[in-house]
Amino acid sequence: EQTITNDLRSSLEKRGFTVIHNGAGDHHAPGGKPDIVAFDDKHVLIFEVTKSKSAGQDREFQPIRSHLKGIKAQNPEKQCFCVFVSPKTSERTLDSIYDHNHQRASEGKADMKIFPLAFNAFELWVSRLKENRGHKCPTMDFISIFEQYSSFTDDSHVSNLLVEYVFPNDEDIHKIMIGRDSENEAVQL
């Protein structure tokens, strides 16, 4: 969490966000609070970070929903979203996120969506944001990804959305992502 917080500070603060880690320097965020909160005058992004894989992620989902609901209750005038950062998003977690996002949409809520982001895609995103000035790669490009919630079907699709919406003109990232997709396909065969 501490490393991710530092990455978010160096990439989002120059884009007008304040980033707060709810844990201490050597402790995770306490129960009942999101791990990391980033906010500006119109948005609140919570980042929930886990090292859990597969079925270990099952225990993460209900607290994430609760944290997102609590943040929205505290910030009713802002759009609130969650980014779930993990080594690899499990199928059951993806199913839960899919159901949650579609339920929010059926309630007419444009926000309150959860975005699954694997560590490697997160690192790619923040490293590019750190390298570029604030006016390049604006946060609204990232926030627009939440509208694509029906496409959060696996980590590969999510990575492709990141490239398409945040880095559409970055040929280096396109090459990196094509290489990763080819490696993943080879491993699955």
PDB file of C-alpha atoms in Angstrom:
ATOM      1  CA  GLU A   1       0.000   0.000   0.000  1.00  0.00           C
ATOM      2  CA  GLN A   2       2.801   2.423   0.857  1.00  0.00           C
ATOM      3  CA  THR A   3       4.534   1.990  -2.498  1.00  0.00           C
ATOM      4  CA  ILE A   4       1.260   2.332  -4.391  1.00  0.00           C
ATOM      5  CA  THR A   5       0.411   5.451  -2.367  1.00  0.00           C
ATOM      6  CA  ASN A   6       3.742   7.025  -3.309  1.00  0.00           C
ATOM      7  CA  ASP A   7       3.180   6.129  -6.965  1.00  0.00           C
ATOM      8  CA  LEU A   8      -0.294   7.676  -6.862  1.00  0.00           C
ATOM      9  CA  ARG A   9       0.977  10.837  -5.195  1.00  0.00           C
ATOM     10  CA  SER A  10       3.651  11.389  -7.804  1.00  0.00           C
ATOM     11  CA  SER A  11       1.239  10.736 -10.664  1.00  0.00           C
ATOM     12  CA  LEU A  12      -2.099  12.195  -9.496  1.00  0.00           C
ATOM     13  CA  GLU A  13      -1.161  15.179  -7.319  1.00  0.00           C
ATOM     14  CA  LYS A  14       0.228  17.075 -10.301  1.00  0.00           C
ATOM     15  CA  ARG A  15      -3.200  16.520 -11.867  1.00  0.00           C
ATOM     16  CA  GLY A  16      -5.032  18.253  -9.020  1.00  0.00           C
ATOM     17  CA  PHE A  17      -5.769  15.274  -6.745  1.00  0.00           C
ATOM     18  CA  THR A  18      -4.962  14.897  -3.072  1.00  0.00           C
ATOM     19  CA  VAL A  19      -3.873  11.366  -2.149  1.00  0.00           C
ATOM     20  CA  ILE A  20      -4.302   9.983   1.379  1.00  0.00           C
ATOM     21  CA  HIS A  21      -3.176   6.594   2.670  1.00  0.00           C
ATOM     22  CA  ASN A  22      -5.338   5.464   5.582  1.00  0.00           C
ATOM     23  CA  GLY A  23      -2.642   3.187   6.974  1.00  0.00           C
ATOM     24  CA  ALA A  24       0.569   4.041   8.758  1.00  0.00           C
ATOM     25  CA  GLY A  25       4.056   3.851   7.283  1.00  0.00           C
ATOM     26  CA  ASP A  26       4.363   0.166   8.124  1.00  0.00           C
ATOM     27  CA  HIS A  27       0.697  -0.793   8.557  1.00  0.00           C
ATOM     28  CA  HIS A  28      -2.209  -1.349   6.217  1.00  0.00           C
ATOM     29  CA  ALA A  29      -5.362   0.727   6.456  1.00  0.00           C
ATOM     30  CA  PRO A  30      -7.526  -0.265   9.418  1.00  0.00           C
ATOM     31  CA  GLY A  31     -10.807  -2.088   8.913  1.00  0.00           C
ATOM     32  CA  GLY A  32     -13.699   0.123   7.901  1.00  0.00           C
ATOM     33  CA  LYS A  33     -11.557   2.491   5.825  1.00  0.00           C
ATOM     34  CA  PRO A  34     -10.429   2.324   2.204  1.00  0.00           C
ATOM     35  CA  ASP A  35      -6.723   1.691   1.713  1.00  0.00           C
ATOM     36  CA  ILE A  36      -6.046   4.839  -0.331  1.00  0.00           C
ATOM     37  CA  VAL A  37      -8.270   7.791  -1.207  1.00  0.00           C
ATOM     38  CA  ALA A  38      -7.565  10.247  -4.040  1.00  0.00           C
ATOM     39  CA  PHE A  39      -9.884  13.202  -4.530  1.00  0.00           C
ATOM     40  CA  ASP A  40     -10.311  16.474  -6.341  1.00  0.00           C
ATOM     41  CA  ASP A  41     -13.245  18.892  -6.374  1.00  0.00           C
ATOM     42  CA  LYS A  42     -15.445  16.567  -8.501  1.00  0.00           C
ATOM     43  CA  HIS A  43     -14.235  12.997  -7.904  1.00  0.00           C
ATOM     44  CA  VAL A  44     -13.206  10.534  -5.234  1.00  0.00           C
ATOM     45  CA  LEU A  45     -11.217   7.475  -6.233  1.00  0.00           C
ATOM     46  CA  ILE A  46     -10.603   4.814  -3.623  1.00  0.00           C
ATOM     47  CA  PHE A  47      -7.847   2.315  -4.248  1.00  0.00           C
ATOM     48  CA  GLU A  48      -8.210  -1.068  -2.588  1.00  0.00           C
ATOM     49  CA  VAL A  49      -4.988  -3.037  -2.739  1.00  0.00           C
ATOM     50  CA  THR A  50      -4.468  -6.738  -2.096  1.00  0.00           C
ATOM     51  CA  LYS A  51      -1.780  -9.327  -2.642  1.00  0.00           C
ATOM     52  CA  SER A  52      -4.451 -12.043  -2.536  1.00  0.00           C
ATOM     53  CA  LYS A  53      -5.012 -14.277  -5.522  1.00  0.00           C
ATOM     54  CA  SER A  54      -7.787 -16.633  -6.612  1.00  0.00           C
ATOM     55  CA  ALA A  55     -10.243 -17.551  -3.836  1.00  0.00           C
ATOM     56  CA  GLY A  56      -8.276 -15.392  -1.374  1.00  0.00           C
ATOM     57  CA  GLN A  57      -9.833 -12.342  -3.039  1.00  0.00           C
ATOM     58  CA  ASP A  58     -13.348 -13.446  -2.035  1.00  0.00           C
ATOM     59  CA  ARG A  59     -13.037 -11.829   1.394  1.00  0.00           C
ATOM     60  CA  GLU A  60     -12.090  -8.485  -0.191  1.00  0.00           C
ATOM     61  CA  PHE A  61     -15.273  -7.741  -2.098  1.00  0.00           C
ATOM     62  CA  GLN A  62     -17.808  -6.935   0.635  1.00  0.00           C
ATOM     63  CA  PRO A  63     -15.479  -4.481   2.432  1.00  0.00           C
ATOM     64  CA  ILE A  64     -14.749  -2.795  -0.906  1.00  0.00           C
ATOM     65  CA  ARG A  65     -18.466  -2.294  -1.552  1.00  0.00           C
ATOM     66  CA  SER A  66     -18.886  -0.976   1.973  1.00  0.00           C
ATOM     67  CA  HIS A  67     -15.973   1.461   1.606  1.00  0.00           C
ATOM     68  CA  LEU A  68     -17.342   2.739  -1.707  1.00  0.00           C
ATOM     69  CA  LYS A  69     -20.802   3.232  -0.210  1.00  0.00           C
ATOM     70  CA  GLY A  70     -19.304   5.050   2.792  1.00  0.00           C
ATOM     71  CA  ILE A  71     -17.206   7.362   0.608  1.00  0.00           C
ATOM     72  CA  LYS A  72     -20.281   8.218  -1.461  1.00  0.00           C
ATOM     73  CA  ALA A  73     -22.274   8.978   1.710  1.00  0.00           C
ATOM     74  CA  GLN A  74     -19.486  11.364   2.776  1.00  0.00           C
ATOM     75  CA  ASN A  75     -19.242  12.933  -0.700  1.00  0.00           C
ATOM     76  CA  PRO A  76     -22.744  12.880  -2.237  1.00  0.00           C
ATOM     77  CA  GLU A  77     -21.937  15.752  -4.598  1.00  0.00           C
ATOM     78  CA  LYS A  78     -18.895  14.001  -6.094  1.00  0.00           C
ATOM     79  CA  GLN A  79     -18.533  11.070  -8.453  1.00  0.00           C
ATOM     80  CA  CYS A  80     -17.058   8.175  -6.478  1.00  0.00           C
ATOM     81  CA  PHE A  81     -15.275   5.154  -7.914  1.00  0.00           C
ATOM     82  CA  CYS A  82     -13.083   2.282  -6.744  1.00  0.00           C
ATOM     83  CA  VAL A  83      -9.961   0.786  -8.291  1.00  0.00           C
ATOM     84  CA  PHE A  84      -9.275  -2.776  -7.100  1.00  0.00           C
ATOM     85  CA  VAL A  85      -5.532  -3.441  -7.478  1.00  0.00           C
ATOM     86  CA  SER A  86      -4.325  -7.047  -7.249  1.00  0.00           C
ATOM     87  CA  PRO A  87      -1.706  -9.381  -8.755  1.00  0.00           C
ATOM     88  CA  LYS A  88      -4.376 -10.923 -11.006  1.00  0.00           C
ATOM     89  CA  THR A  89      -8.123 -10.477 -10.715  1.00  0.00           C
ATOM     90  CA  SER A  90      -9.815 -13.798 -10.016  1.00  0.00           C
ATOM     91  CA  GLU A  91     -12.825 -14.932 -12.047  1.00  0.00           C
ATOM     92  CA  ARG A  92     -15.109 -14.793  -9.019  1.00  0.00           C
ATOM     93  CA  THR A  93     -13.971 -11.263  -8.212  1.00  0.00           C
ATOM     94  CA  LEU A  94     -14.552 -10.245 -11.819  1.00  0.00           C
ATOM     95  CA  ASP A  95     -18.049 -11.753 -11.638  1.00  0.00           C
ATOM     96  CA  SER A  96     -18.765  -9.861  -8.414  1.00  0.00           C
ATOM     97  CA  ILE A  97     -17.483  -6.609  -9.905  1.00  0.00           C
ATOM     98  CA  TYR A  98     -19.568  -7.183 -13.038  1.00  0.00           C
ATOM     99  CA  ASP A  99     -22.720  -7.760 -10.988  1.00  0.00           C
ATOM    100  CA  HIS A 100     -22.015  -4.768  -8.743  1.00  0.00           C
ATOM    101  CA  ASN A 101     -21.378  -2.412 -11.665  1.00  0.00           C
ATOM    102  CA  HIS A 102     -24.483  -3.519 -13.546  1.00  0.00           C
ATOM    103  CA  GLN A 103     -26.601  -3.152 -10.426  1.00  0.00           C
ATOM    104  CA  ARG A 104     -25.364   0.438  -9.971  1.00  0.00           C
ATOM    105  CA  ALA A 105     -26.161   1.136 -13.619  1.00  0.00           C
ATOM    106  CA  SER A 106     -29.663  -0.336 -13.275  1.00  0.00           C
ATOM    107  CA  GLU A 107     -30.174   2.028 -10.322  1.00  0.00           C
ATOM    108  CA  GLY A 108     -29.308   4.921 -12.629  1.00  0.00           C
ATOM    109  CA  LYS A 109     -25.957   5.664 -10.964  1.00  0.00           C
ATOM    110  CA  ALA A 110     -23.237   6.882 -13.280  1.00  0.00           C
ATOM    111  CA  ASP A 111     -20.638   6.466 -10.544  1.00  0.00           C
ATOM    112  CA  MET A 112     -20.096   3.873  -7.774  1.00  0.00           C
ATOM    113  CA  LYS A 113     -18.352   1.512 -10.218  1.00  0.00           C
ATOM    114  CA  ILE A 114     -15.397  -0.753  -9.415  1.00  0.00           C
ATOM    115  CA  PHE A 115     -12.478  -1.100 -11.829  1.00  0.00           C
ATOM    116  CA  PRO A 116     -10.201  -4.174 -11.526  1.00  0.00           C
ATOM    117  CA  LEU A 117      -6.573  -3.361 -12.275  1.00  0.00           C
ATOM    118  CA  ALA A 118      -3.774  -5.925 -12.120  1.00  0.00           C
ATOM    119  CA  PHE A 119      -0.426  -4.846 -10.664  1.00  0.00           C
ATOM    120  CA  ASN A 120       1.347  -4.853 -14.045  1.00  0.00           C
ATOM    121  CA  ALA A 121      -1.292  -2.581 -15.635  1.00  0.00           C
ATOM    122  CA  PHE A 122      -1.320  -0.339 -12.552  1.00  0.00           C
ATOM    123  CA  GLU A 123       2.469   0.035 -12.754  1.00  0.00           C
ATOM    124  CA  LEU A 124       2.281   0.857 -16.447  1.00  0.00           C
ATOM    125  CA  TRP A 125      -0.424   3.475 -15.808  1.00  0.00           C
ATOM    126  CA  VAL A 126       1.316   5.268 -12.929  1.00  0.00           C
ATOM    127  CA  SER A 127       4.743   5.127 -14.547  1.00  0.00           C
ATOM    128  CA  ARG A 128       3.376   6.881 -17.644  1.00  0.00           C
ATOM    129  CA  LEU A 129       1.547   9.428 -15.500  1.00  0.00           C
ATOM    130  CA  LYS A 130       4.724  10.139 -13.525  1.00  0.00           C
ATOM    131  CA  GLU A 131       6.695  10.638 -16.745  1.00  0.00           C
ATOM    132  CA  ASN A 132       4.215  13.102 -18.234  1.00  0.00           C
ATOM    133  CA  ARG A 133       3.152  16.547 -17.118  1.00  0.00           C
ATOM    134  CA  GLY A 134      -0.319  16.946 -15.668  1.00  0.00           C
ATOM    135  CA  HIS A 135      -1.974  18.192 -18.859  1.00  0.00           C
ATOM    136  CA  LYS A 136      -0.905  15.029 -20.683  1.00  0.00           C
ATOM    137  CA  CYS A 137      -2.894  11.944 -19.716  1.00  0.00           C
ATOM    138  CA  PRO A 138      -5.594  13.889 -17.851  1.00  0.00           C
ATOM    139  CA  THR A 139      -7.459  12.061 -15.104  1.00  0.00           C
ATOM    140  CA  MET A 140     -10.743  12.454 -16.983  1.00  0.00           C
ATOM    141  CA  ASP A 141      -9.402  10.000 -19.560  1.00  0.00           C
ATOM    142  CA  PHE A 142      -8.932   7.467 -16.768  1.00  0.00           C
ATOM    143  CA  ILE A 143     -12.306   8.227 -15.191  1.00  0.00           C
ATOM    144  CA  SER A 144     -14.006   7.706 -18.554  1.00  0.00           C
ATOM    145  CA  ILE A 145     -12.963   4.030 -18.365  1.00  0.00           C
ATOM    146  CA  PHE A 146     -15.583   3.453 -15.664  1.00  0.00           C
ATOM    147  CA  GLU A 147     -18.269   3.978 -18.328  1.00  0.00           C
ATOM    148  CA  GLN A 148     -16.962   0.820 -20.004  1.00  0.00           C
ATOM    149  CA  TYR A 149     -17.877  -1.391 -17.015  1.00  0.00           C
ATOM    150  CA  SER A 150     -19.396  -4.082 -19.264  1.00  0.00           C
ATOM    151  CA  SER A 151     -15.920  -4.722 -20.675  1.00  0.00           C
ATOM    152  CA  PHE A 152     -14.283  -5.463 -17.300  1.00  0.00           C
ATOM    153  CA  THR A 153     -14.296  -9.161 -18.184  1.00  0.00           C
ATOM    154  CA  ASP A 154     -10.644 -10.044 -17.552  1.00  0.00           C
ATOM    155  CA  ASP A 155      -7.316  -8.366 -16.891  1.00  0.00           C
ATOM    156  CA  SER A 156      -6.389  -8.386 -20.571  1.00  0.00           C
ATOM    157  CA  HIS A 157      -9.539  -6.495 -21.592  1.00  0.00           C
ATOM    158  CA  VAL A 158      -9.031  -4.044 -18.747  1.00  0.00           C
ATOM    159  CA  SER A 159      -5.438  -3.388 -19.848  1.00  0.00           C
ATOM    160  CA  ASN A 160      -6.630  -2.787 -23.390  1.00  0.00           C
ATOM    161  CA  LEU A 161      -9.200  -0.269 -22.097  1.00  0.00           C
ATOM    162  CA  LEU A 162      -6.436   1.528 -20.236  1.00  0.00           C
ATOM    163  CA  VAL A 163      -4.420   1.804 -23.429  1.00  0.00           C
ATOM    164  CA  GLU A 164      -7.432   2.820 -25.528  1.00  0.00           C
ATOM    165  CA  TYR A 165      -8.803   5.495 -23.198  1.00  0.00           C
ATOM    166  CA  VAL A 166      -5.751   6.870 -21.396  1.00  0.00           C
ATOM    167  CA  PHE A 167      -2.901   6.315 -23.846  1.00  0.00           C
ATOM    168  CA  PRO A 168      -4.494   6.187 -27.317  1.00  0.00           C
ATOM    169  CA  ASN A 169      -1.480   7.804 -29.020  1.00  0.00           C
ATOM    170  CA  ASP A 170       1.302   6.096 -27.066  1.00  0.00           C
ATOM    171  CA  GLU A 171       2.851   3.596 -29.481  1.00  0.00           C
ATOM    172  CA  ASP A 172       5.282   2.283 -26.853  1.00  0.00           C
ATOM    173  CA  ILE A 173       2.433   1.235 -24.564  1.00  0.00           C
ATOM    174  CA  HIS A 174       0.596  -0.371 -27.472  1.00  0.00           C
ATOM    175  CA  LYS A 175       3.695  -2.488 -28.205  1.00  0.00           C
ATOM    176  CA  ILE A 176       4.096  -3.432 -24.538  1.00  0.00           C
ATOM    177  CA  MET A 177       0.458  -4.475 -24.248  1.00  0.00           C
ATOM    178  CA  ILE A 178       0.520  -6.470 -27.495  1.00  0.00           C
ATOM    179  CA  GLY A 179       3.617  -8.269 -26.201  1.00  0.00           C
ATOM    180  CA  ARG A 180       1.906  -9.082 -22.888  1.00  0.00           C
ATOM    181  CA  ASP A 181      -1.227 -10.314 -24.623  1.00  0.00           C
ATOM    182  CA  SER A 182       0.901 -12.594 -26.854  1.00  0.00           C
ATOM    183  CA  GLU A 183       2.741 -13.956 -23.795  1.00  0.00           C
ATOM    184  CA  ASN A 184      -0.534 -14.586 -21.965  1.00  0.00           C
ATOM    185  CA  GLU A 185      -1.982 -16.423 -24.976  1.00  0.00           C
ATOM    186  CA  ALA A 186       1.146 -18.573 -25.249  1.00  0.00           C
ATOM    187  CA  VAL A 187       0.942 -19.471 -21.542  1.00  0.00           C
ATOM    188  CA  GLN A 188      -2.731 -20.413 -21.861  1.00  0.00           C
ATOM    189  CA  LEU A 189      -2.049 -22.730 -24.829  1.00  0.00           C
TER     190      LEU A 189
END
